[in-house]
Structures are given as C-alpha cells and as structure tokens.
C-alpha cells in the first residue's frame, strides 16, 4: 500500500515567497510570459500526475473514485479526488493548467516545452523503498530527465533548451515513504541506522540528486520537507491505539521536525556551492499541522480519517470502484488514508498567492 508522502501540501508558503519575489511580479497571475517557462517535478505520489499508469506496478490511481472531482471526473493517476499542488501552482504561474506525466506516450511537444512530472507514487530517496512496489526511485528519475532534455532539444534546439531548463521551476517532494516503508512500519533500515543516521543517509542522497539536476542545467529548486508523518490516518491506524480516540503519533512528528531542521540547514549550506542557484526549503509541516490542529478555521470536519471507505486504511488498490466515499470530500483533510483532498491543496495554493500579494504590497 502506498505510504506516499503527501504534499508538498506542498510548496511552503513562506519559502516559496522568497523564490517568487526574486522574479517579476507577473508571477502573481497567469500571463503570456510566465516568470518560469516550465515546471519540472521529481518525487512520489504527492506530485506524480500519472507516471505509474505506464509502469508495471499496483501502485496506481487511474480508477474511480480517484479523480472523482477532477475535470470530467477522470481518474488520471493522481492520488487524490482532484488536482495536485503542481497543477495548481503551474496554473497560477501561467505555465499550464495541468502538469502531465513524462511517461505518457501521448505527451505532446507543446507539453514538453512547458514541463512535466517525473515522479512515481510509492517511491523515495532510498532505492530500497521502490523495490517492493516496483516503482521508479527518485534517483532514477534523473534518467527520465535526461531523456526529457533530449526530446526538448529536438523540439526547440540546444540553446533554447538550455534557456528553458535554466529558468524552469524544479520541485522535489519525497521522503515519507522512506520512513514508513523502511523504518516505522517495517524495520529494514532500523537494522543499520538509528533515526538520525537514516535521516542523514536520505539527505545525502537528496544532496546528490540536487547536484545532478544542477549539472543538467537547472537553477531554481524548491525542496519540500516532511509532513507531520504521525498524523497520516494510516500511521494512526497502524499504531493500534484506541480507535475511538485517534491521535497523531508525537514521536514520528518529532522525527519529521528534526529531519526538516537538518534539511533547511543542508539546503542553506548547499546553495552557495552551486553558483547561480536558488535552492529553497519548503516547510510543509507547519501549514499541515495548523490545519490538523485547527480544522474549523479551514472548513474541515475530519482530519484523522480519509474520505474513501472507512478512512482508516484505504489507499491505492483498497480505494477502488467498489469502495464508498464520504458525501462531501471538501470537509475532509484527507482523501484516502494517506493523501489530501483537492480542497486541502486548493487552500494551500490560494493562501500562497494571497501571502505573496500581501508581501509585495508591503514592499
């Protein structure tokens, strides 16, 4: 079952502002000349817009009720009832309305020019994470990116390709599956590392990924931290605590916070080493924990179960056409036991742009 880390809900409001404020103010709304000509996505199910549809894995979301609230009610492979944050961000920045998966054989040249997702649901920075579900490790997504560059060069030429990639917005979102698959729910990596050691192991691989992306020409990168893993409905269920009094797992949340503190420091130290780069830490923990702790402020009625089925364990194959769903997904923070609803994503995207506008007015 996918423990796919979720969201970028996603691009942290505070840190994303810094990236956009270094760009022309046209980033506030769709324009014919967006600040970022393309968007390129690496990661797991939080940002996989359908690549798993085209590989031999059971970690797919290309069937109902996934996509229930997507345009035309199409199940595209996105692990939610609707759009993901990359779609919303790309639309708000005037890049495109939806970010397509790179592996789609029907991918058009126009879509290639404005960017794609290389992400694969169920994966992680640790190659071990991707073995059982048979998905694409984040580090192997570099190979897809190289293929993308070749195709882009064939469409627009080498020099224009360099320009597009150099100005593209790169989003990296992964890590939750690594901890759930290899440390919390299964002890595989606990035989080798303590929690701090495993955090360092993953971040060393992430650092290598960023350097490879940089060497291939990218300069603007946003890296999402971990969410409050202990608040995922599936993690609360696995804890086998009082089902009538479901609570976040404080230990796992503290681990997420420690990881994020290390990540923020790592990215701050890495950027000066890569000339001309902008590498930002995206704090997704804070906005999510705020929604979980104060759901009424955001219009939510349920934060510890998903809309699909019982909301306790359903995700991926267990959330299927025979599984009932809640009457109003917009009242649920989570769509299944792992992934947020489109409403959650919309709230984050709208708040992002509102805060950006306020900041510009103040300056």
PDB file of C-alpha atoms in Angstrom, residues 66-214:
ATOM      1  CA  UNK A  66      -9.668   8.730  -7.661  1.00  0.00           C
ATOM      2  CA  UNK A  67     -10.311  11.713  -9.899  1.00  0.00           C
ATOM      3  CA  UNK A  68     -13.908  11.969  -8.701  1.00  0.00           C
ATOM      4  CA  UNK A  69     -13.675  15.768  -8.691  1.00  0.00           C
ATOM      5  CA  UNK A  70     -11.098  16.139 -11.463  1.00  0.00           C
ATOM      6  CA  UNK A  71     -12.298  17.860 -14.675  1.00  0.00           C
ATOM      7  CA  UNK A  72     -14.680  15.444 -16.438  1.00  0.00           C
ATOM      8  CA  UNK A  73     -14.307  13.119 -13.414  1.00  0.00           C
ATOM      9  CA  UNK A  74     -11.290  11.412 -14.955  1.00  0.00           C
ATOM     10  CA  UNK A  75      -9.017   9.205 -12.871  1.00  0.00           C
ATOM     11  CA  UNK A  76      -5.638  10.329 -14.222  1.00  0.00           C
ATOM     12  CA  UNK A  77      -3.315   8.555 -11.813  1.00  0.00           C
ATOM     13  CA  UNK A  78      -3.253  11.430  -9.321  1.00  0.00           C
ATOM     14  CA  UNK A  79      -3.651  10.143  -5.763  1.00  0.00           C
ATOM     15  CA  UNK A  80      -6.485  12.474  -4.804  1.00  0.00           C
ATOM     16  CA  UNK A  81     -10.055  13.269  -5.750  1.00  0.00           C
ATOM     17  CA  UNK A  82      -8.835  16.089  -7.986  1.00  0.00           C
ATOM     18  CA  UNK A  83      -5.799  18.140  -8.913  1.00  0.00           C
ATOM     19  CA  UNK A  84      -2.442  18.198  -7.156  1.00  0.00           C
ATOM     20  CA  UNK A  85      -0.431  21.198  -5.997  1.00  0.00           C
ATOM     21  CA  UNK A  86       1.914  21.100  -9.051  1.00  0.00           C
ATOM     22  CA  UNK A  87      -1.157  21.552 -11.289  1.00  0.00           C
ATOM     23  CA  UNK A  88      -2.406  24.474  -9.237  1.00  0.00           C
ATOM     24  CA  UNK A  89       0.967  26.179  -8.980  1.00  0.00           C
ATOM     25  CA  UNK A  90       1.626  25.767 -12.711  1.00  0.00           C
ATOM     26  CA  UNK A  91      -1.793  27.235 -13.474  1.00  0.00           C
ATOM     27  CA  UNK A  92      -1.419  30.196 -11.123  1.00  0.00           C
ATOM     28  CA  UNK A  93       2.005  30.986 -12.574  1.00  0.00           C
ATOM     29  CA  UNK A  94       0.631  30.955 -16.108  1.00  0.00           C
ATOM     30  CA  UNK A  95       2.695  27.957 -17.201  1.00  0.00           C
ATOM     31  CA  UNK A  96      -0.095  25.466 -17.934  1.00  0.00           C
ATOM     32  CA  UNK A  97      -3.324  24.179 -16.394  1.00  0.00           C
ATOM     33  CA  UNK A  98      -2.121  20.644 -15.678  1.00  0.00           C
ATOM     34  CA  UNK A  99       1.325  19.075 -15.349  1.00  0.00           C
ATOM     35  CA  UNK A 100       1.447  15.873 -17.420  1.00  0.00           C
ATOM     36  CA  UNK A 101       3.417  12.718 -16.608  1.00  0.00           C
ATOM     37  CA  UNK A 102       6.541  12.338 -18.718  1.00  0.00           C
ATOM     38  CA  UNK A 103       5.860   8.660 -19.440  1.00  0.00           C
ATOM     39  CA  UNK A 104       2.538   9.344 -21.151  1.00  0.00           C
ATOM     40  CA  UNK A 105       3.045   8.077 -24.727  1.00  0.00           C
ATOM     41  CA  UNK A 106       0.626  10.780 -25.932  1.00  0.00           C
ATOM     42  CA  UNK A 107       2.723  13.594 -24.465  1.00  0.00           C
ATOM     43  CA  UNK A 108       2.761  16.449 -26.980  1.00  0.00           C
ATOM     44  CA  UNK A 109       5.673  18.678 -27.980  1.00  0.00           C
ATOM     45  CA  UNK A 110       3.886  21.685 -26.510  1.00  0.00           C
ATOM     46  CA  UNK A 111       3.579  19.911 -23.164  1.00  0.00           C
ATOM     47  CA  UNK A 112       7.265  19.012 -23.243  1.00  0.00           C
ATOM     48  CA  UNK A 113       8.212  22.671 -23.695  1.00  0.00           C
ATOM     49  CA  UNK A 114       6.342  23.753 -20.549  1.00  0.00           C
ATOM     50  CA  UNK A 115       7.387  20.914 -18.282  1.00  0.00           C
ATOM     51  CA  UNK A 116       6.400  17.538 -16.905  1.00  0.00           C
ATOM     52  CA  UNK A 117       6.419  15.355 -13.829  1.00  0.00           C
ATOM     53  CA  UNK A 118       8.953  12.537 -13.480  1.00  0.00           C
ATOM     54  CA  UNK A 119       7.536  11.484 -10.102  1.00  0.00           C
ATOM     55  CA  UNK A 120       6.431   7.976  -9.206  1.00  0.00           C
ATOM     56  CA  UNK A 121       3.981   7.120  -6.436  1.00  0.00           C
ATOM     57  CA  UNK A 122       5.327   4.871  -3.703  1.00  0.00           C
ATOM     58  CA  UNK A 123       8.956   5.820  -4.187  1.00  0.00           C
ATOM     59  CA  UNK A 124      11.631   7.548  -2.123  1.00  0.00           C
ATOM     60  CA  UNK A 125      15.204   8.785  -1.991  1.00  0.00           C
ATOM     61  CA  UNK A 126      16.273   5.352  -0.731  1.00  0.00           C
ATOM     62  CA  UNK A 127      16.298   2.920  -3.681  1.00  0.00           C
ATOM     63  CA  UNK A 128      15.139   0.189  -1.282  1.00  0.00           C
ATOM     64  CA  UNK A 129      11.796   1.967  -0.940  1.00  0.00           C
ATOM     65  CA  UNK A 130      10.936   1.414  -4.601  1.00  0.00           C
ATOM     66  CA  UNK A 131      11.837  -2.282  -4.828  1.00  0.00           C
ATOM     67  CA  UNK A 132       8.709  -3.963  -3.464  1.00  0.00           C
ATOM     68  CA  UNK A 133       6.161  -1.679  -5.177  1.00  0.00           C
ATOM     69  CA  UNK A 134       8.245  -1.801  -8.382  1.00  0.00           C
ATOM     70  CA  UNK A 135       8.180   1.937  -8.941  1.00  0.00           C
ATOM     71  CA  UNK A 136      10.791   4.465 -10.063  1.00  0.00           C
ATOM     72  CA  UNK A 137      13.340   5.509  -7.401  1.00  0.00           C
ATOM     73  CA  UNK A 138      13.749   9.256  -7.147  1.00  0.00           C
ATOM     74  CA  UNK A 139      17.424   8.922  -8.053  1.00  0.00           C
ATOM     75  CA  UNK A 140      16.447   7.060 -11.242  1.00  0.00           C
ATOM     76  CA  UNK A 141      14.110   9.871 -12.236  1.00  0.00           C
ATOM     77  CA  UNK A 142      17.278  11.633 -13.351  1.00  0.00           C
ATOM     78  CA  UNK A 143      17.362   9.191 -16.263  1.00  0.00           C
ATOM     79  CA  UNK A 144      13.878  10.310 -17.269  1.00  0.00           C
ATOM     80  CA  UNK A 145      15.032  13.911 -17.039  1.00  0.00           C
ATOM     81  CA  UNK A 146      17.950  13.197 -19.377  1.00  0.00           C
ATOM     82  CA  UNK A 147      15.513  11.663 -21.874  1.00  0.00           C
ATOM     83  CA  UNK A 148      13.329  14.728 -21.470  1.00  0.00           C
ATOM     84  CA  UNK A 149      16.272  17.024 -22.291  1.00  0.00           C
ATOM     85  CA  UNK A 150      16.992  15.086 -25.469  1.00  0.00           C
ATOM     86  CA  UNK A 151      13.389  15.377 -26.586  1.00  0.00           C
ATOM     87  CA  UNK A 152      13.255  19.066 -25.696  1.00  0.00           C
ATOM     88  CA  UNK A 153      16.426  19.720 -27.685  1.00  0.00           C
ATOM     89  CA  UNK A 154      14.842  18.006 -30.674  1.00  0.00           C
ATOM     90  CA  UNK A 155      11.855  20.316 -30.422  1.00  0.00           C
ATOM     91  CA  UNK A 156      13.416  23.728 -29.700  1.00  0.00           C
ATOM     92  CA  UNK A 157      17.148  23.267 -30.261  1.00  0.00           C
ATOM     93  CA  UNK A 158      20.050  23.072 -27.830  1.00  0.00           C
ATOM     94  CA  UNK A 159      20.291  26.739 -26.882  1.00  0.00           C
ATOM     95  CA  UNK A 160      16.581  27.257 -26.285  1.00  0.00           C
ATOM     96  CA  UNK A 161      16.502  24.009 -24.334  1.00  0.00           C
ATOM     97  CA  UNK A 162      19.229  25.338 -22.037  1.00  0.00           C
ATOM     98  CA  UNK A 163      17.260  28.548 -21.534  1.00  0.00           C
ATOM     99  CA  UNK A 164      14.047  26.721 -20.635  1.00  0.00           C
ATOM    100  CA  UNK A 165      15.755  24.340 -18.219  1.00  0.00           C
ATOM    101  CA  UNK A 166      17.828  27.108 -16.657  1.00  0.00           C
ATOM    102  CA  UNK A 167      14.721  29.163 -15.883  1.00  0.00           C
ATOM    103  CA  UNK A 168      12.373  26.278 -15.038  1.00  0.00           C
ATOM    104  CA  UNK A 169      10.884  25.834 -11.588  1.00  0.00           C
ATOM    105  CA  UNK A 170      12.015  22.485 -10.155  1.00  0.00           C
ATOM    106  CA  UNK A 171      10.037  20.878  -7.345  1.00  0.00           C
ATOM    107  CA  UNK A 172      11.323  17.910  -5.328  1.00  0.00           C
ATOM    108  CA  UNK A 173       8.934  16.148  -2.934  1.00  0.00           C
ATOM    109  CA  UNK A 174       9.712  12.786  -1.341  1.00  0.00           C
ATOM    110  CA  UNK A 175      10.843  11.153   1.884  1.00  0.00           C
ATOM    111  CA  UNK A 176       7.740   9.991   3.729  1.00  0.00           C
ATOM    112  CA  UNK A 177       7.686   6.584   2.060  1.00  0.00           C
ATOM    113  CA  UNK A 178      11.301   6.014   3.058  1.00  0.00           C
ATOM    114  CA  UNK A 179      10.453   6.304   6.738  1.00  0.00           C
ATOM    115  CA  UNK A 180       7.158   4.428   6.558  1.00  0.00           C
ATOM    116  CA  UNK A 181       8.363   1.559   4.384  1.00  0.00           C
ATOM    117  CA  UNK A 182      11.833   1.134   5.851  1.00  0.00           C
ATOM    118  CA  UNK A 183      11.816   2.450   9.398  1.00  0.00           C
ATOM    119  CA  UNK A 184       8.427   2.771  11.108  1.00  0.00           C
ATOM    120  CA  UNK A 185       6.159   0.130   9.617  1.00  0.00           C
ATOM    121  CA  UNK A 186       8.941  -2.265   8.604  1.00  0.00           C
ATOM    122  CA  UNK A 187      12.303  -2.417  10.431  1.00  0.00           C
ATOM    123  CA  UNK A 188      14.533  -2.882   7.377  1.00  0.00           C
ATOM    124  CA  UNK A 189      16.713   0.195   7.829  1.00  0.00           C
ATOM    125  CA  UNK A 190      16.465   0.136  11.635  1.00  0.00           C
ATOM    126  CA  UNK A 191      18.892  -2.771  11.464  1.00  0.00           C
ATOM    127  CA  UNK A 192      21.502  -0.372  10.017  1.00  0.00           C
ATOM    128  CA  UNK A 193      20.659   3.101  11.298  1.00  0.00           C
ATOM    129  CA  UNK A 194      19.180   4.938  14.209  1.00  0.00           C
ATOM    130  CA  UNK A 195      16.682   7.616  13.220  1.00  0.00           C
ATOM    131  CA  UNK A 196      19.307  10.354  12.984  1.00  0.00           C
ATOM    132  CA  UNK A 197      21.580   8.192  10.873  1.00  0.00           C
ATOM    133  CA  UNK A 198      18.787   7.332   8.452  1.00  0.00           C
ATOM    134  CA  UNK A 199      17.835  10.983   8.128  1.00  0.00           C
ATOM    135  CA  UNK A 200      21.445  11.781   7.220  1.00  0.00           C
ATOM    136  CA  UNK A 201      21.540   8.887   4.748  1.00  0.00           C
ATOM    137  CA  UNK A 202      18.462  10.163   2.918  1.00  0.00           C
ATOM    138  CA  UNK A 203      19.631  13.752   2.867  1.00  0.00           C
ATOM    139  CA  UNK A 204      22.988  12.747   1.456  1.00  0.00           C
ATOM    140  CA  UNK A 205      21.145  11.097  -1.433  1.00  0.00           C
ATOM    141  CA  UNK A 206      18.958  14.162  -1.835  1.00  0.00           C
ATOM    142  CA  UNK A 207      22.053  16.353  -1.974  1.00  0.00           C
ATOM    143  CA  UNK A 208      23.454  14.159  -4.763  1.00  0.00           C
ATOM    144  CA  UNK A 209      20.148  14.463  -6.623  1.00  0.00           C
ATOM    145  CA  UNK A 210      20.204  18.253  -6.408  1.00  0.00           C
ATOM    146  CA  UNK A 211      23.785  18.368  -7.679  1.00  0.00           C
ATOM    147  CA  UNK A 212      22.905  16.159 -10.660  1.00  0.00           C
ATOM    148  CA  UNK A 213      19.881  18.310 -11.509  1.00  0.00           C
ATOM    149  CA  UNK A 214      22.091  21.379 -11.251  1.00  0.00           C
TER     150      UNK A 214
END
